[in-house]
């Protein structure tokens, strides 16, 4: 019997759900794929966050093409915000290497709670 870690179904299901949320809401991939990688695939938090970046990148490319062709993309604004995002991503990746698993979980959990409260009440 295959372990859950080696099951193709669990890989596809995790990707399908997080990709669907990413395409529908423009986010959701990271908030779902990181816990998925940790809980179901037993990756450590640092590896989960780093792996999630590549996974989310692929979702983002597909969404970018779809939204770009539908005329819903504000390209000049996206470029301006992305400039800061690149710098923030670089700083975050450097900081991740210096943090403990416990601190990573606490910070990530706090951001998830804040996002949930904002979505429900604002």
Steps between C-alpha positions, in 0.01 A plus 500: 500500500633844407559758769304824478826684421544301179140511387448689174141565602606705801741706285234569239231577758720748688601672179147505363347659808772757556520582127122543487506741795792689350318541169168590660620742767844603375643349815451196711775295349748578776254488784395152397805348333741567790292312760431232238873447442569487873209283612446259212844487342695542825735773375664720760369860516797662327490253213119533482514878466779486242326227298171688516662797325566295187158336514326838537712640216350243263145587613578866460624458144177328397287762676709779347439372148127456562448841663735671254303379199168588664604866537482498881871556558638844593847432364667834593373472857611137523852594392523777761381278784714209380814709536441517874388138505830383354692684771264370770529145367877519511501631857240243610695211348817614678312535830333159467840330523565664838163416662399201710218269392296618799531866409419430134179322607399782734554774241330303223207419730464866599485605136239236426285620792533863394406410142198301620377784724540751215306278261214443744463851642634745242 
